[in-house]
Coordinates of C-alpha atoms in Angstrom, one line a residue:
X292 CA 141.1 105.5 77.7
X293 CA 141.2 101.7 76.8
X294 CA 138.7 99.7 77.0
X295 CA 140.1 97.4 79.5
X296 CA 140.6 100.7 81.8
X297 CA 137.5 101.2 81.3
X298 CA 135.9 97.7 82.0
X299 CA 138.4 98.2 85.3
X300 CA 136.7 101.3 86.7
X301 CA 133.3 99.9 86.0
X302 CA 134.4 96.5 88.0
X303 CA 135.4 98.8 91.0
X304 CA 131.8 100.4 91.1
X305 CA 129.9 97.4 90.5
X306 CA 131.9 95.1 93.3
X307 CA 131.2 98.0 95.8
X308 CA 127.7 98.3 94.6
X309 CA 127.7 94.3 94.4
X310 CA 128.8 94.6 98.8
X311 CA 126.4 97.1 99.2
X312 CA 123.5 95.2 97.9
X313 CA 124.3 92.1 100.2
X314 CA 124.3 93.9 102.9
X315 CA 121.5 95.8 102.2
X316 CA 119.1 92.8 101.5
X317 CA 120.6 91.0 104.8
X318 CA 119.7 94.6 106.5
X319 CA 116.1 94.2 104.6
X320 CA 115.7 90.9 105.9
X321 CA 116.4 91.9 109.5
X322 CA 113.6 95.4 109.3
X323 CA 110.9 92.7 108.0
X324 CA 111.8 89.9 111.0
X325 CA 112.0 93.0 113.3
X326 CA 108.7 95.0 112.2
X327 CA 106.7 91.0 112.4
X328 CA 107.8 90.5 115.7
X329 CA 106.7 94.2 117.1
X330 CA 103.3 93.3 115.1
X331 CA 102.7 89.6 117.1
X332 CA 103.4 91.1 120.3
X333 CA 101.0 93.6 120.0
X334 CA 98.8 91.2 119.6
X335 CA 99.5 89.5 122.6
X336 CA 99.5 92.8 124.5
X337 CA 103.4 92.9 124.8
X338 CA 104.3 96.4 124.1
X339 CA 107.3 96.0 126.0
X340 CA 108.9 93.4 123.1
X341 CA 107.4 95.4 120.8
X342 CA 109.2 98.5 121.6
X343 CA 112.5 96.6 121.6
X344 CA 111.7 95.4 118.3
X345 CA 110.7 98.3 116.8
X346 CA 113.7 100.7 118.4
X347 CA 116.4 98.0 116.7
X348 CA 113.9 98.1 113.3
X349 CA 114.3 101.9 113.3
X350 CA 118.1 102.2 113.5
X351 CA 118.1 99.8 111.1
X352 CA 116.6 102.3 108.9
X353 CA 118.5 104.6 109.7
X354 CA 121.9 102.4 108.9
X355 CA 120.1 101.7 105.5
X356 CA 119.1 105.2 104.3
X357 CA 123.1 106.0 105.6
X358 CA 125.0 103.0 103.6
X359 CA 123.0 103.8 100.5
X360 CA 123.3 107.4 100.6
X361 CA 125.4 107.6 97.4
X362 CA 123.6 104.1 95.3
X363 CA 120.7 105.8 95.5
X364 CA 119.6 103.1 92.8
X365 CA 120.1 100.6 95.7
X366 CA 118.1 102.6 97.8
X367 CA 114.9 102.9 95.8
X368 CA 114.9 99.0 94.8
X369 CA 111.9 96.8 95.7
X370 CA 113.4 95.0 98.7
X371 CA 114.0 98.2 100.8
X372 CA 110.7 99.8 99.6
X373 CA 109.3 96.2 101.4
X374 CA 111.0 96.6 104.3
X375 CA 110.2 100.1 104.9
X376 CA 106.3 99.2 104.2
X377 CA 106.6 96.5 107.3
X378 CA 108.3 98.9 109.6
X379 CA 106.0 101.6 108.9
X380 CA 102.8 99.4 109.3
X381 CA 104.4 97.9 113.1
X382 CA 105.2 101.8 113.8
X383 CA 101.4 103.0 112.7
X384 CA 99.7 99.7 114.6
X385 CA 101.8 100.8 117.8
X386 CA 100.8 104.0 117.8
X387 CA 97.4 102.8 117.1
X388 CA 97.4 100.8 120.0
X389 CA 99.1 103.5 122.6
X390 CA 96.2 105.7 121.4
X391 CA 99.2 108.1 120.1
X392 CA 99.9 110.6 117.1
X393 CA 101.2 108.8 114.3
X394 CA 104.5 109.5 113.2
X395 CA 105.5 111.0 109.9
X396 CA 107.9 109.7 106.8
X397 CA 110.3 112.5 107.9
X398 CA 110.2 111.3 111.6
X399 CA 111.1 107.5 110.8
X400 CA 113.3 108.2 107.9
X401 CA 110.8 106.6 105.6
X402 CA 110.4 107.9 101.9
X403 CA 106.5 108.8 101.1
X404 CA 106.1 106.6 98.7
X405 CA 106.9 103.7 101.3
X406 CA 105.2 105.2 103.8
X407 CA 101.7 105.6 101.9
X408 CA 102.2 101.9 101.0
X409 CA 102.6 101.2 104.5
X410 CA 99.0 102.9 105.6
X411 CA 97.5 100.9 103.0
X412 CA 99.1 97.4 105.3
X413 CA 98.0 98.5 108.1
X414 CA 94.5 98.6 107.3
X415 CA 94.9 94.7 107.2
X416 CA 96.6 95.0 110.2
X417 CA 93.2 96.6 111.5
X418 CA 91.6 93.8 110.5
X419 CA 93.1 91.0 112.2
X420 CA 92.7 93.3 115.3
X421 CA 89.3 93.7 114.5
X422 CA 88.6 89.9 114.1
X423 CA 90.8 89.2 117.4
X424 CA 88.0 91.3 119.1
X425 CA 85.0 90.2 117.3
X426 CA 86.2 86.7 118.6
X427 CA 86.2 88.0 122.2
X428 CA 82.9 89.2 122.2
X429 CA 83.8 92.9 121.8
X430 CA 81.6 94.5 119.6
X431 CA 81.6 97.9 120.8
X432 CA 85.3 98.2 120.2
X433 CA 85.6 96.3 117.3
X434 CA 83.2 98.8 115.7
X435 CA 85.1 101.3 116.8
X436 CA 88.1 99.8 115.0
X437 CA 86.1 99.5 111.6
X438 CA 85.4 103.6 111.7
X439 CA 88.3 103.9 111.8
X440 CA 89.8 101.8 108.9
X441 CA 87.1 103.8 106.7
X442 CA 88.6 106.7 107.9
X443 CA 92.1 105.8 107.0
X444 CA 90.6 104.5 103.7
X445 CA 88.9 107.8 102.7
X446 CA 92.4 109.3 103.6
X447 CA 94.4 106.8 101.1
X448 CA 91.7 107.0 98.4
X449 CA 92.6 110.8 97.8
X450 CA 95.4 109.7 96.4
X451 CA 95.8 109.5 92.8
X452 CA 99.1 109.2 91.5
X453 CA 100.4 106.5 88.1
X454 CA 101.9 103.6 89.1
X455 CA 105.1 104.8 87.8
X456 CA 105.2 106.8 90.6
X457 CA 103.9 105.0 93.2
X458 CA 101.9 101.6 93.1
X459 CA 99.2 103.1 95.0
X460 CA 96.2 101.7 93.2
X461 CA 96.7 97.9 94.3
X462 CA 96.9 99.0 97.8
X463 CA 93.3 101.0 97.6
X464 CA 91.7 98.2 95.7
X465 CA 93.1 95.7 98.8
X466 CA 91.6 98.5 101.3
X467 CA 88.5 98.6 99.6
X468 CA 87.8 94.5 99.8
X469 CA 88.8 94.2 103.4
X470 CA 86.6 97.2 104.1
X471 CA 83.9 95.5 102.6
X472 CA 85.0 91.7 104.5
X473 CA 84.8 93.7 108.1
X474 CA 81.6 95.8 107.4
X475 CA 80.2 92.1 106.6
X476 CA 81.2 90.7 109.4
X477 CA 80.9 93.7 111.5
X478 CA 76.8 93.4 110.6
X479 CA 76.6 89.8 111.0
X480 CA 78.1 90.0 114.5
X481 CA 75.7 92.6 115.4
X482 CA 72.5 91.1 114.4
X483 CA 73.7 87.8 116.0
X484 CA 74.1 89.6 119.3
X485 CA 70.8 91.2 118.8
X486 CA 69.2 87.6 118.4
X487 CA 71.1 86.5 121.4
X488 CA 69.7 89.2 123.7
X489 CA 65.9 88.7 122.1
X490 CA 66.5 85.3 123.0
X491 CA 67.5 85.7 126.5
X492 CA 64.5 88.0 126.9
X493 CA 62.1 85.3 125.6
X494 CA 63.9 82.8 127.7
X495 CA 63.3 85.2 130.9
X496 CA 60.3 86.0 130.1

């Protein structure tokens, strides 16, 4: 074969691959809006919107993992791994939040890798629900919320893998300072509400 035959089929393959990747990263692009919205209203208590958001973030997914099917080197590239990491952390806070079962890396289409990298984002999602009910005065709940953060921590620091395969140590060392953040501020809350009520007494008294 010549060499300009050649440099002919590889134009083919990389213009199609070229398409591809375009509309990939404008597919990206639309999972991350998507997954941010569903997170901010669950904040506000708007699961409504965030259904909506996340059922047009999920078939998303789902047109991803089905236009990449054969660039699999498209597929496993940084900016879909991203995306899939905000979907899953909106999907895991949802199901947080509706007090459901979480659903797995085969149910949302998600590869494990992604997925794990995901749990590790939605501890920090804990947290900022955490603080949002610290700053309500609900300190019974938000301690509830901090268990279970550690719990999801002890769960993602059985996980030793290289980085290679999945850059799971950055995510653990992330874990492990907000951990550390909300038990702080978890304890400071606490003793201030204990001062509060031993000052009230005094006051009665």
């Amino acid at each position: 074969m010549k060499i300009a035959e050649i440099i002919t089929k590889i134009r083919e393959v990389l213009d199609e691959k070229d398409v591809l990747r375009e509309e990939a990263l404008k597919t990206t692009r639309d999972i991350v809006r998507l997954s941010g919205d569903a997170i901010k209203a669950l904040h506000r208590g708007n699961f409504e919107l965030a259904e909506e958001r996340l059922n047009k973030a999920q078939e998303l997914v789902k047109h991803l993992k089905r236009m990449l099917k054969n660039h699999q080197d498209l597929y496993f590239t940084g900016y879909v791994q991203n995306a899939h990491q905000e979907f899953v952390e909106a999907m895991l806070f949802y199901s947080y939040l509706k007090d459901q079962e979480f659903p797995s890396p085969g149910e949302l289409g998600i590869p494990e890798a992604d997925y794990v990298l995901g749990i590790g984002d939605f501890i920090g999602e804990l947290r900022r629900y955490f603080l949002i009910l610290l700053m309500n005065g609900n300190i019974a709940k938000a301690e509830k919320v901090y268990h279970f953060m550690e719990s999801v921590y002890e769960e993602l620091m059985t996980l030793e893998y290289p980085k290679g395969l999945v850059n799971i140590r950055q995510k653990q060392d992330q874990a492990r300072y907000i951990l550390e953040r909300t038990l702080e501020d978890l304890t400071r809350a606490k003793i201030n509400k204990a001062l509060e009520e031993k000052l009230e007494e005094a006051l009665k008294g």
